[in-house]
Short mmCIF file of C-alpha atoms and ligand atoms in Angstrom, two decimals:
data_model
loop_
_atom_site.label_atom_id
_atom_site.label_comp_id
_atom_site.label_asym_id
_atom_site.label_seq_id
_atom_site.Cartn_x
_atom_site.Cartn_y
_atom_site.Cartn_z
CA MET P 1 52.63 122.60 -116.54
CA LEU P 2 49.37 121.77 -118.25
CA THR P 3 51.15 119.79 -120.95
CA TYR P 4 53.08 117.97 -118.24
CA ILE P 5 49.90 116.88 -116.49
CA GLY P 6 48.29 116.03 -119.80
CA ARG P 7 51.19 113.93 -120.99
CA HIS P 8 51.39 111.97 -117.77
CA THR P 9 47.63 111.42 -117.65
CA LEU P 10 47.75 110.08 -121.19
CA ALA P 11 50.70 107.84 -120.37
CA PHE P 12 48.86 106.55 -117.32
CA CYS P 13 45.72 105.77 -119.33
CA ASP P 14 47.88 104.13 -121.97
CA SER P 15 49.54 101.78 -119.52
CA CYS P 16 46.23 100.99 -117.83
CA GLY P 17 44.81 100.03 -121.20
CA ARG P 18 47.79 97.88 -122.01
CA TYR P 19 47.59 96.24 -118.60
CA ILE P 20 43.96 95.32 -119.17
CA ILE P 21 44.75 93.87 -122.60
CA PHE P 22 47.61 91.95 -121.04
CA LEU P 23 45.30 90.57 -118.35
CA TYR P 24 42.76 89.53 -120.94
CA ASN P 25 45.39 87.80 -123.06
CA VAL P 26 46.91 86.02 -120.09
CA PHE P 27 43.64 84.51 -118.98
CA ILE P 28 42.26 83.78 -122.45
CA ASN P 29 45.45 82.03 -123.52
CA GLY P 30 46.50 80.54 -120.20
CA LEU P 31 43.24 78.73 -119.60
CA ARG P 32 43.40 76.95 -122.96
CA PRO P 33 45.70 74.00 -123.68
CA PRO P 34 48.52 73.20 -124.26
CA TYR P 35 49.58 73.43 -120.62
CA TYR P 36 53.27 73.40 -119.93
CA TRP P 37 53.44 71.29 -116.78
CA LYS P 38 57.20 71.26 -116.60
CA GLN P 39 57.32 75.06 -116.63
CA MET P 40 54.67 75.20 -113.93
CA MET P 41 56.52 72.80 -111.68
CA CYS P 42 59.74 74.76 -112.18
CA GLN P 43 58.01 77.99 -111.26
CA LEU P 44 56.23 76.51 -108.24
CA MET P 45 59.59 75.26 -107.04
CA ASP P 46 61.44 78.48 -107.75
CA VAL P 47 58.79 80.93 -106.66
CA GLY P 48 57.42 78.97 -103.74
CA PHE P 49 59.92 76.64 -102.19
CA CYS P 50 62.98 78.81 -102.77
CA SER P 51 61.29 81.85 -101.19
CA LEU P 52 60.74 79.97 -97.96
CA PRO P 53 64.06 80.79 -96.23
CA VAL P 54 63.80 84.53 -96.88
CA ILE P 55 60.19 84.80 -95.88
CA GLY P 56 60.60 82.45 -92.93
CA LEU P 57 63.48 84.48 -91.52
CA THR P 58 61.60 87.76 -91.82
CA SER P 59 58.59 86.37 -90.07
CA ILE P 60 60.44 84.83 -87.13
CA PHE P 61 62.03 88.21 -86.37
CA THR P 62 58.76 89.99 -86.90
CA GLY P 63 57.10 87.72 -84.35
CA ALA P 64 59.95 88.23 -81.91
CA VAL P 65 59.93 92.02 -82.17
CA LEU P 66 56.18 92.13 -81.96
CA ALA P 67 56.27 90.21 -78.67
CA LEU P 68 58.95 92.49 -77.20
CA GLN P 69 57.28 95.71 -78.24
CA SER P 70 53.82 94.81 -77.14
CA TYR P 71 55.11 93.54 -73.83
CA THR P 72 56.50 97.00 -73.12
CA GLY P 73 53.15 98.54 -74.00
CA PHE P 74 51.02 96.06 -72.13
CA SER P 75 53.12 96.15 -68.98
CA ARG P 76 52.19 99.82 -68.54
CA PHE P 77 48.67 98.79 -67.63
CA SER P 78 49.48 95.25 -66.45
CA ALA P 79 47.82 93.50 -69.34
CA GLU P 80 50.78 91.27 -70.17
CA SER P 81 48.58 88.23 -70.32
CA ALA P 82 46.99 89.50 -73.53
CA LEU P 83 50.32 89.29 -75.31
CA PRO P 84 49.92 85.81 -76.90
CA MET P 85 46.58 86.82 -78.34
CA LEU P 86 47.95 90.04 -79.76
CA VAL P 87 50.89 88.29 -81.36
CA VAL P 88 48.84 85.62 -83.05
CA LEU P 89 46.17 88.00 -84.30
CA CYS P 90 48.64 90.51 -85.66
CA ILE P 91 50.65 87.87 -87.42
CA THR P 92 47.81 85.94 -89.01
CA ARG P 93 45.58 88.84 -89.93
CA GLU P 94 48.02 91.51 -90.88
CA LEU P 95 51.77 91.24 -90.56
CA GLY P 96 52.17 87.75 -92.00
CA PRO P 97 50.52 88.47 -95.36
CA VAL P 98 51.89 91.99 -95.72
CA ILE P 99 55.48 91.24 -94.81
CA ALA P 100 55.56 88.03 -96.79
CA GLY P 101 53.94 89.91 -99.68
CA LEU P 102 56.58 92.62 -99.61
CA MET P 103 59.42 90.13 -99.49
CA PHE P 104 57.72 88.27 -102.31
CA ALA P 105 57.52 91.46 -104.37
CA GLY P 106 61.21 92.08 -103.82
CA ARG P 107 62.34 88.58 -104.54
CA VAL P 108 59.88 87.08 -106.99
CA GLY P 109 58.39 90.13 -108.71
CA ALA P 110 61.81 91.58 -109.42
CA THR P 111 63.12 88.26 -110.71
CA MET P 112 60.18 87.87 -113.05
CA ALA P 113 60.51 91.39 -114.41
CA ALA P 114 64.25 91.09 -114.95
CA GLU P 115 64.01 87.67 -116.54
CA ILE P 116 61.15 88.49 -118.88
CA GLY P 117 62.54 91.94 -119.62
CA THR P 118 65.87 90.46 -120.66
CA MET P 119 64.11 87.92 -122.84
CA LYS P 120 62.14 90.73 -124.39
CA VAL P 121 65.10 92.96 -125.24
CA MET P 122 67.13 90.00 -126.51
CA GLU P 123 64.28 89.18 -128.94
CA GLN P 124 63.73 85.85 -127.23
CA ILE P 125 60.02 86.51 -126.83
CA ASP P 126 59.77 87.20 -130.55
CA ALA P 127 61.66 83.96 -131.15
CA LEU P 128 59.11 82.08 -129.03
CA SER P 129 56.27 82.99 -131.29
CA THR P 130 58.18 82.10 -134.44
CA LEU P 131 58.61 78.67 -132.86
CA SER P 132 54.82 78.36 -132.55
CA THR P 133 54.83 78.75 -128.78
CA CYS P 134 52.53 81.26 -127.15
CA CYS P 135 54.41 83.43 -124.67
CA TYR P 136 51.29 83.87 -122.55
CA ARG P 137 50.99 80.13 -122.02
CA PHE P 138 54.66 79.33 -121.83
CA LEU P 139 56.10 82.27 -119.91
CA TYR P 140 53.45 84.27 -118.09
CA TRP P 141 50.78 81.77 -117.10
CA PRO P 142 53.07 79.42 -115.12
CA ARG P 143 54.52 82.40 -113.26
CA ILE P 144 51.16 83.94 -112.48
CA LEU P 145 49.73 80.64 -111.33
CA ALA P 146 52.80 80.09 -109.16
CA GLY P 147 52.32 83.53 -107.59
CA LEU P 148 48.66 82.88 -106.91
CA LEU P 149 49.14 79.44 -105.40
CA THR P 150 52.38 79.72 -103.49
CA LEU P 151 52.03 82.95 -101.56
CA PRO P 152 49.06 81.70 -99.48
CA LEU P 153 51.03 78.56 -98.67
CA LEU P 154 54.07 80.60 -97.77
CA VAL P 155 51.99 82.88 -95.59
CA PHE P 156 50.50 79.91 -93.78
CA ILE P 157 53.95 78.60 -92.96
CA CYS P 158 55.01 82.13 -92.07
CA ASP P 159 52.14 82.46 -89.61
CA ILE P 160 53.38 79.41 -87.76
CA ILE P 161 56.99 80.60 -87.80
CA GLY P 162 56.04 84.11 -86.73
CA VAL P 163 53.97 82.93 -83.82
CA PHE P 164 56.82 80.66 -82.88
CA GLY P 165 59.18 83.63 -82.91
CA GLY P 166 56.89 85.44 -80.52
CA PHE P 167 56.68 82.34 -78.39
CA LEU P 168 60.47 82.01 -78.12
CA VAL P 169 60.91 85.59 -77.00
CA SER P 170 58.04 85.42 -74.55
CA VAL P 171 59.15 82.21 -72.93
CA TYR P 172 62.92 82.68 -72.83
CA GLN P 173 63.21 86.43 -72.54
CA LEU P 174 60.02 87.57 -70.88
CA ASP P 175 59.48 84.56 -68.61
CA PHE P 176 56.07 83.50 -69.79
CA ASN P 177 54.89 80.00 -69.01
CA ALA P 178 55.22 77.97 -72.21
CA VAL P 179 52.09 75.86 -71.76
CA GLN P 180 50.07 78.86 -70.75
CA TYR P 181 51.29 80.79 -73.76
CA ILE P 182 50.31 78.08 -76.23
CA LYS P 183 46.94 77.67 -74.57
CA MET P 184 46.24 81.39 -74.85
CA THR P 185 47.32 81.43 -78.48
CA VAL P 186 45.10 78.55 -79.52
CA GLN P 187 42.17 79.68 -77.45
CA PHE P 188 41.82 83.07 -79.08
CA LEU P 189 42.63 82.07 -82.62
CA GLN P 190 39.73 81.63 -85.00
CA ALA P 191 39.72 80.04 -88.44
CA GLU P 192 38.55 83.33 -89.87
CA ASP P 193 41.78 85.04 -88.80
CA ILE P 194 43.91 82.64 -90.73
CA ILE P 195 41.63 82.44 -93.75
CA SER P 196 41.38 86.20 -94.13
CA GLY P 197 45.18 86.34 -94.15
CA LEU P 198 45.39 83.64 -96.77
CA ILE P 199 42.83 85.36 -99.00
CA LYS P 200 44.89 88.51 -98.84
CA ALA P 201 48.00 86.53 -99.66
CA ALA P 202 46.40 85.05 -102.77
CA PHE P 203 45.60 88.55 -104.04
CA PHE P 204 49.08 89.82 -103.21
CA GLY P 205 50.73 86.90 -104.99
CA LEU P 206 48.56 87.29 -108.05
CA SER P 207 49.09 91.03 -108.32
CA THR P 208 52.85 90.75 -107.80
CA ALA P 209 53.27 88.09 -110.47
CA LEU P 210 51.04 89.98 -112.90
CA THR P 211 52.96 93.20 -112.35
CA GLY P 212 56.31 91.44 -112.78
CA CYS P 213 55.28 89.77 -116.02
CA PHE P 214 53.61 92.89 -117.39
CA GLN P 215 56.54 95.16 -116.63
CA GLY P 216 58.96 92.65 -118.08
CA ALA P 217 56.90 92.28 -121.22
CA CYS P 218 56.73 96.05 -121.68
CA SER P 219 60.39 96.77 -121.13
CA LEU P 220 62.12 98.55 -123.97
CA GLY P 221 65.67 99.19 -124.95
CA GLY P 222 68.49 97.25 -123.37
CA ALA P 223 69.81 97.05 -119.85
CA ALA P 224 68.33 100.39 -118.77
CA GLY P 225 64.88 99.21 -119.86
CA VAL P 226 65.19 96.04 -117.83
CA GLY P 227 66.38 98.05 -114.83
CA HIS P 228 63.34 100.29 -115.14
CA ALA P 229 61.01 97.34 -115.38
CA THR P 230 62.50 95.76 -112.27
CA ARG P 231 62.29 98.93 -110.24
CA ASN P 232 58.76 99.65 -111.40
CA THR P 233 57.73 96.15 -110.44
CA VAL P 234 59.02 96.41 -106.90
CA VAL P 235 57.54 99.87 -106.38
CA MET P 236 54.21 99.15 -108.00
CA SER P 237 53.63 95.78 -106.45
CA SER P 238 54.53 97.09 -102.98
CA ILE P 239 52.06 99.92 -103.35
CA THR P 240 49.46 97.55 -104.75
CA ILE P 241 49.96 95.28 -101.75
CA PHE P 242 49.28 98.11 -99.29
CA PHE P 243 46.29 99.28 -101.29
CA LEU P 244 44.82 95.79 -101.65
CA ASN P 245 45.48 95.18 -97.98
CA TYR P 246 43.35 98.17 -97.06
CA LEU P 247 40.65 97.26 -99.55
CA LEU P 248 40.45 93.61 -98.52
CA THR P 249 40.53 94.42 -94.82
CA THR P 250 37.61 96.79 -95.33
CA ILE P 251 35.67 94.15 -97.21
CA ILE P 252 36.44 91.37 -94.75
CA PHE P 253 35.60 93.55 -91.73
CA SER P 254 32.34 94.78 -93.15
CA LYS P 255 31.02 91.24 -93.40
CA MET V 1 54.51 82.04 -152.02
CA LEU V 2 54.74 85.30 -150.08
CA SER V 3 53.60 88.69 -151.24
CA VAL V 4 53.63 91.91 -149.35
CA ARG V 5 51.61 94.86 -150.56
CA ASN V 6 51.69 98.44 -149.41
CA LEU V 7 53.01 97.63 -145.94
CA HIS V 8 53.04 100.59 -143.56
CA VAL V 9 54.54 100.42 -140.09
CA THR V 10 54.73 103.23 -137.56
CA LEU V 11 56.70 102.90 -134.34
CA GLY V 12 56.26 105.58 -131.74
CA ASN V 13 55.57 108.60 -133.88
CA ARG V 14 58.00 107.68 -136.65
CA GLN V 15 56.83 106.07 -139.80
CA ILE V 16 59.39 103.37 -140.52
CA LEU V 17 57.83 101.60 -143.50
CA LYS V 18 55.91 103.67 -146.02
CA GLY V 19 54.46 101.18 -148.43
CA VAL V 20 56.69 98.16 -149.03
CA ASP V 21 55.80 95.85 -151.92
CA PHE V 22 57.54 92.66 -152.94
CA ASP V 23 56.95 89.07 -153.93
CA LEU V 24 58.86 85.95 -153.00
CA LYS V 25 58.47 83.05 -155.40
CA ASP V 26 58.85 79.35 -154.54
CA GLY V 27 62.47 78.50 -153.91
CA GLU V 28 63.61 82.05 -154.51
CA SER V 29 66.30 83.66 -152.41
CA LEU V 30 65.65 87.35 -151.94
CA VAL V 31 68.22 89.60 -150.35
CA ILE V 32 67.17 92.93 -148.90
CA LEU V 33 69.81 95.63 -148.78
CA GLY V 34 69.63 98.97 -147.06
CA CYS V 35 71.44 101.26 -144.71
CA SER V 36 71.35 100.69 -140.97
CA GLY V 37 68.13 101.86 -139.41
CA THR V 38 66.03 101.84 -142.58
CA GLY V 39 63.73 99.26 -141.04
CA LYS V 40 64.86 95.97 -142.51
CA SER V 41 64.48 94.09 -139.25
CA VAL V 42 61.18 95.86 -138.68
CA LEU V 43 60.00 94.65 -142.09
CA LEU V 44 60.66 90.99 -141.29
CA LYS V 45 59.13 91.28 -137.84
CA SER V 46 56.00 92.94 -139.12
CA ILE V 47 55.51 90.16 -141.66
CA LEU V 48 55.70 87.69 -138.79
CA GLY V 49 53.22 89.76 -136.81
CA LEU V 50 55.75 90.57 -134.07
CA ILE V 51 55.35 94.28 -134.76
CA PRO V 52 51.85 95.53 -135.53
CA LYS V 53 51.42 96.98 -138.98
CA GLN V 54 49.44 100.10 -139.69
CA TYR V 55 48.02 98.73 -142.87
CA GLY V 56 49.05 96.62 -145.80
CA LYS V 57 48.39 93.15 -147.11
CA ILE V 58 50.44 90.04 -146.47
CA VAL V 59 49.58 86.98 -148.54
CA VAL V 60 51.12 83.58 -147.85
CA ASP V 61 50.37 80.83 -150.37
CA GLY V 62 47.40 82.75 -151.68
CA ILE V 63 45.88 83.33 -148.24
CA ASP V 64 45.59 86.86 -146.92
CA ILE V 65 46.61 86.41 -143.30
CA ASP V 66 44.35 89.18 -142.06
CA GLN V 67 41.28 87.49 -143.49
CA VAL V 68 41.60 84.28 -141.48
CA HIS V 69 41.05 83.33 -137.85
CA LYS V 70 43.85 83.89 -135.32
CA ASP V 71 44.66 80.19 -134.92
CA GLU V 72 44.78 79.71 -138.67
CA ARG V 73 47.05 82.72 -138.96
CA SER V 74 49.53 81.45 -136.40
CA LYS V 75 49.53 78.11 -138.22
CA ILE V 76 50.39 79.84 -141.49
CA LEU V 77 53.04 81.98 -139.85
CA SER V 78 54.58 78.94 -138.18
CA SER V 79 55.68 77.83 -141.64
CA ILE V 80 58.07 80.77 -141.59
CA GLY V 81 61.33 80.28 -139.72
CA MET V 82 63.53 83.10 -138.57
CA LEU V 83 67.17 83.53 -137.65
CA PHE V 84 67.30 86.62 -135.45
CA GLN V 85 69.93 89.31 -135.72
CA GLY V 86 71.17 88.60 -132.19
CA GLY V 87 70.53 84.86 -132.29
CA ALA V 88 67.77 85.11 -129.64
CA LEU V 89 68.61 81.75 -128.10
CA PHE V 90 67.09 80.91 -124.73
CA ASP V 91 69.87 81.21 -122.17
CA SER V 92 68.30 78.91 -119.65
CA LEU V 93 68.06 75.94 -121.99
CA PRO V 94 70.89 73.78 -123.33
CA VAL V 95 71.71 74.05 -127.01
CA TRP V 96 69.86 70.91 -128.06
CA GLU V 97 66.68 72.06 -126.34
CA ASN V 98 66.99 75.41 -128.04
CA VAL V 99 67.14 73.68 -131.40
CA ALA V 100 64.30 71.33 -130.53
CA PHE V 101 62.20 74.06 -128.89
CA GLY V 102 59.63 74.42 -131.67
CA LEU V 103 59.24 70.66 -131.90
CA ILE V 104 58.81 70.09 -128.17
CA TYR V 105 56.74 73.07 -127.10
CA GLY V 106 55.16 74.09 -130.39
CA ARG V 107 54.24 70.66 -131.72
CA GLY V 108 54.27 68.51 -128.61
CA MET V 109 56.90 66.07 -129.87
CA LYS V 110 58.44 63.58 -127.41
CA LEU V 111 61.63 64.79 -125.77
CA GLN V 112 63.77 61.90 -126.99
CA ASP V 113 62.66 62.16 -130.63
CA ALA V 114 63.11 65.90 -130.61
CA LYS V 115 66.57 65.55 -129.14
CA GLU V 116 67.59 63.21 -131.95
CA ILE V 117 66.34 65.62 -134.58
CA ALA V 118 68.09 68.48 -132.82
CA ILE V 119 71.44 66.67 -132.78
CA ASP V 120 70.86 65.80 -136.42
CA LYS V 121 70.35 69.45 -137.30
CA LEU V 122 73.39 70.46 -135.29
CA THR V 123 75.58 68.13 -137.30
CA LEU V 124 74.08 69.60 -140.46
CA VAL V 125 75.42 73.02 -139.45
CA ASP V 126 78.82 71.51 -138.61
CA LEU V 127 78.48 71.61 -134.86
CA ASP V 128 79.76 68.88 -132.61
CA LYS V 129 77.57 66.60 -130.54
CA GLN V 130 79.21 67.81 -127.33
CA ILE V 131 77.99 71.32 -127.99
CA ALA V 132 74.43 70.10 -127.67
CA LEU V 133 74.81 69.96 -123.90
CA LEU V 134 76.33 73.41 -123.45
CA TYR V 135 74.34 76.54 -122.68
CA PRO V 136 74.22 79.49 -125.14
CA PRO V 137 76.31 81.90 -123.00
CA ALA V 138 79.20 79.47 -123.39
CA LEU V 139 79.21 79.69 -127.20
CA SER V 140 81.04 82.00 -129.57
CA GLY V 141 79.25 84.34 -131.97
CA GLY V 142 79.70 82.03 -134.94
CA MET V 143 78.39 79.06 -133.00
CA LEU V 144 75.38 81.06 -131.84
CA LYS V 145 74.52 81.94 -135.43
CA ARG V 146 74.81 78.32 -136.44
CA VAL V 147 72.68 77.14 -133.54
CA GLY V 148 70.13 79.77 -134.53
CA LEU V 149 70.24 78.44 -138.06
CA ALA V 150 69.78 74.88 -136.83
CA ARG V 151 66.83 76.01 -134.75
CA ALA V 152 65.22 77.77 -137.69
CA LEU V 153 65.68 74.68 -139.86
CA ALA V 154 64.53 72.17 -137.25
CA SER V 155 60.85 72.97 -137.57
CA MET V 156 60.98 72.43 -141.36
CA PRO V 157 59.82 75.87 -142.45
CA ARG V 158 58.77 76.61 -146.02
CA ILE V 159 60.05 80.15 -145.88
CA ILE V 160 62.98 81.28 -143.82
CA PHE V 161 64.13 84.76 -142.80
CA PHE V 162 67.76 85.49 -142.04
CA ASP V 163 68.49 88.74 -140.27
CA GLU V 164 72.16 89.54 -140.83
CA PRO V 165 73.42 85.96 -140.64
CA THR V 166 77.08 86.88 -141.04
CA THR V 167 77.44 90.21 -139.24
CA GLY V 168 80.15 90.11 -136.61
CA LEU V 169 81.77 86.91 -137.80
CA ASP V 170 85.26 86.46 -139.14
CA PRO V 171 85.53 85.93 -142.93
CA ILE V 172 86.01 82.19 -142.67
CA THR V 173 83.12 81.58 -140.30
CA SER V 174 80.89 83.86 -142.28
CA ASN V 175 81.78 81.92 -145.38
CA ILE V 176 80.79 78.71 -143.61
CA VAL V 177 77.47 80.25 -142.64
CA ASN V 178 76.97 81.48 -146.20
CA ASP V 179 77.65 78.05 -147.58
CA LEU V 180 75.15 76.58 -145.17
CA ILE V 181 72.53 79.04 -146.31
CA VAL V 182 73.29 78.29 -149.94
CA LYS V 183 73.07 74.58 -149.17
CA TYR V 184 69.63 74.87 -147.60
CA VAL V 185 68.15 77.61 -149.68
CA LYS V 186 69.48 77.36 -153.18
CA HIS V 187 69.36 73.60 -153.35
CA SER V 188 65.85 73.17 -152.04
CA ASP V 189 62.47 74.74 -152.60
CA LEU V 190 62.76 76.75 -149.39
CA GLY V 191 62.01 80.41 -149.97
CA ALA V 192 64.37 82.76 -148.16
CA ILE V 193 64.61 86.43 -147.35
CA THR V 194 68.03 87.52 -146.15
CA ILE V 195 69.06 90.86 -144.75
CA THR V 196 72.73 91.54 -145.06
CA HIS V 197 75.34 94.26 -145.35
CA ASP V 198 77.89 91.74 -146.50
CA LEU V 199 78.37 91.93 -150.27
CA THR V 200 80.22 88.60 -150.49
CA CYS V 201 77.31 86.98 -148.76
CA LEU V 202 74.95 88.75 -151.12
CA ARG V 203 76.73 87.51 -154.22
CA LYS V 204 76.70 83.97 -152.92
CA ILE V 205 73.12 83.58 -151.89
CA ALA V 206 70.96 86.03 -153.80
CA ASP V 207 68.64 85.25 -156.70
CA THR V 208 66.98 88.63 -156.41
CA VAL V 209 68.11 91.79 -154.69
CA ALA V 210 65.79 94.41 -153.28
CA PHE V 211 66.93 97.77 -152.01
CA LEU V 212 65.09 99.37 -149.10
CA PHE V 213 65.35 103.09 -148.65
CA ASP V 214 63.18 105.63 -146.86
CA GLY V 215 60.53 103.05 -146.05
CA LYS V 216 60.09 101.75 -149.57
CA ILE V 217 61.67 99.21 -151.88
CA ILE V 218 63.16 101.51 -154.47
CA TRP V 219 64.93 98.98 -156.64
CA THR V 220 64.65 95.26 -157.41
CA GLY V 221 66.70 93.13 -159.76
CA SER V 222 69.20 90.34 -160.18
CA ILE V 223 72.86 90.50 -159.16
CA GLN V 224 73.90 91.19 -162.76
CA GLY V 225 71.32 93.92 -162.88
CA MET V 226 72.70 95.36 -159.66
CA ASP V 227 76.24 95.47 -160.98
CA CYS V 228 75.30 97.54 -164.02
CA THR V 229 72.45 99.58 -162.56
CA GLU V 230 72.39 103.34 -162.94
CA ASN V 231 70.24 103.82 -159.85
CA PRO V 232 72.20 106.37 -157.79
CA TYR V 233 71.13 104.94 -154.42
CA VAL V 234 72.14 101.39 -155.24
CA ARG V 235 75.38 102.55 -156.87
CA GLN V 236 76.33 104.51 -153.80
CA PHE V 237 75.61 101.54 -151.53
CA ILE V 238 77.55 98.90 -153.45
CA ASP V 239 80.43 101.22 -154.18
CA ALA V 240 80.39 102.37 -150.55
CA ILE V 241 80.71 106.05 -151.37
CA PRO V 242 80.35 108.23 -148.27
CA ILE V 243 78.72 111.15 -150.06
CA GLY V 244 75.67 110.67 -152.22
CA PRO V 245 71.89 110.52 -152.26
CA LEU V 246 71.69 107.94 -149.43
CA THR V 247 73.52 110.21 -147.04
CA THR V 248 72.11 113.63 -147.84
CA LYS V 249 71.46 115.78 -144.81
CA LYS V 250 67.74 115.11 -144.83
CA HIS V 251 68.21 111.46 -144.08
CA LEU V 252 70.97 111.86 -141.61
CA LYS V 253 68.59 113.69 -139.36
N1 LIG J 1 60.44 98.68 -130.90
C1 LIG J 1 60.76 99.83 -131.50
N2 LIG J 1 60.22 101.00 -131.07
C2 LIG J 1 60.53 102.16 -131.66
N3 LIG J 1 61.36 102.28 -132.70
C3 LIG J 1 61.94 101.18 -133.17
C4 LIG J 1 61.67 99.88 -132.60
N4 LIG J 1 62.38 98.98 -133.28
C5 LIG J 1 63.05 99.64 -134.21
N5 LIG J 1 62.80 100.97 -134.16
C6 LIG J 1 63.34 101.99 -135.05
O1 LIG J 1 63.10 101.57 -136.36
C7 LIG J 1 64.19 101.89 -137.18
C8 LIG J 1 64.56 100.69 -138.00
O2 LIG J 1 65.07 99.70 -137.17
P1 LIG J 1 65.58 98.31 -137.72
O3 LIG J 1 66.02 97.52 -136.55
O4 LIG J 1 64.56 97.71 -138.60
O5 LIG J 1 66.83 98.76 -138.58
P2 LIG J 1 67.65 97.84 -139.56
O6 LIG J 1 67.36 98.30 -140.93
O7 LIG J 1 67.43 96.42 -139.26
O8 LIG J 1 69.11 98.28 -139.16
P3 LIG J 1 70.40 97.35 -138.95
O9 LIG J 1 70.93 97.11 -140.28
O10 LIG J 1 71.30 98.21 -138.14
O11 LIG J 1 69.95 96.14 -138.22
C9 LIG J 1 65.31 102.34 -136.29
O12 LIG J 1 65.52 103.70 -136.52
C10 LIG J 1 64.82 102.13 -134.90
O13 LIG J 1 65.12 103.27 -134.12
MG1 LIG J 2 68.39 94.91 -138.26
#
């Protein structure tokens, strides 16, 4: 038992150490030229634009369900009129970033880990450095930058789609007045609500991309290793998202 | 041009290399022999800095690569080309871009110029122009090896490492690959280190033979020397005898 705990503690410290070294190398190398613009554009396209359908669909349903559920709750003490406000606040402050972040972890983080892990076990990352190309600049930096930049954008679009989902349900299913609904939504929304969501999203995107690249780069031994890396990425980045969400909410609230 | 002294490498908790020493002279073709799993690939990778070494000295053209700055070191190491055991081509890039990779991304050459050089190199290894537009998963094993060879040659290395260039190829294709290696190594001042289990290949391309066993180079000599050596390990290997000092119980474990 004691050896078990000891071994796992050591392994944990070991991977923390390697993660920190990885972080250091990514930023030290990534910030220096040469910059691979083509790779960055490809990643922005792949990570950002191509995630839009998945994330958009999740958020429209989230908005719709949120409206339905809260209507049931509110109608118990005849506070239905607060529904638009609740929907927009929930989506922008909380559900938008978290749900988009989780979908992002599943789609983008897993892709990154599998792709980089396969390159690693096929010796392609070794080949990169014999061809005088730094893997941090060429492989990891474009992906990490794409994660950092695109998730806030995605979340912004998601916020709009999610609120729209709530709007559709409220107007066509719950017989709200459309103009009234929009008025209520805009009236209660503050810039701070949206910005706090976007800040969260930037952290989620960064941590997901970093985890994906790190896990991929550490994968060992064939298909099983890549499978491990992919699974670890999804699990770890989802947990990180919930943890960061709590942490950032605390910080933003305490201001 | 390359000397390795007392190289030790440990992976996990196993010591793979226990003090490897050898020299590679200008234009020399050195072949390293050894049983599977003795750490031949590890040796090449640790020279290139892809696997960290425990200690040991690596000197390229008189410069100890541990004594110089990181950028300088990667510049020195970029004069070494490598053909990987599995080819290690980038699946997402077409063949020509694979060949031109070092030129485009390593040296910042223009795409069009690099493409011309790449197609040039592909013809040198007897590959058709049409192949340049295919992707690596669509190629056969022999083609992959040749593309890997073209890629290693494209960046004009001064030393080149071949990790099992002919393993898994039919006799004719492997002969073609051997001839290509002879063409580029023996008839130029390129230094080469080749790992192979293929004795035909060995006889064709080797100037010097080194035998790696139990983490050390235990024998070095010419091909003639190898044929008449009394060294029991080398004898067992070239005569392919199942029972002998290479395969005693201790090392099977
Ligand atoms: N990344 C690694 N981590 C741990 N052990 C490794 C690693 N790479 C190789 N090894 C171990 O090092 C030993 C030598 O491996 P290496 O690939 O150098 O063998 P080899 O001599 O090239 O064999 P072959 O002729 O089959 O290619 C093997 O026993 C292998 O288990
Ligand atoms: Mg090998």
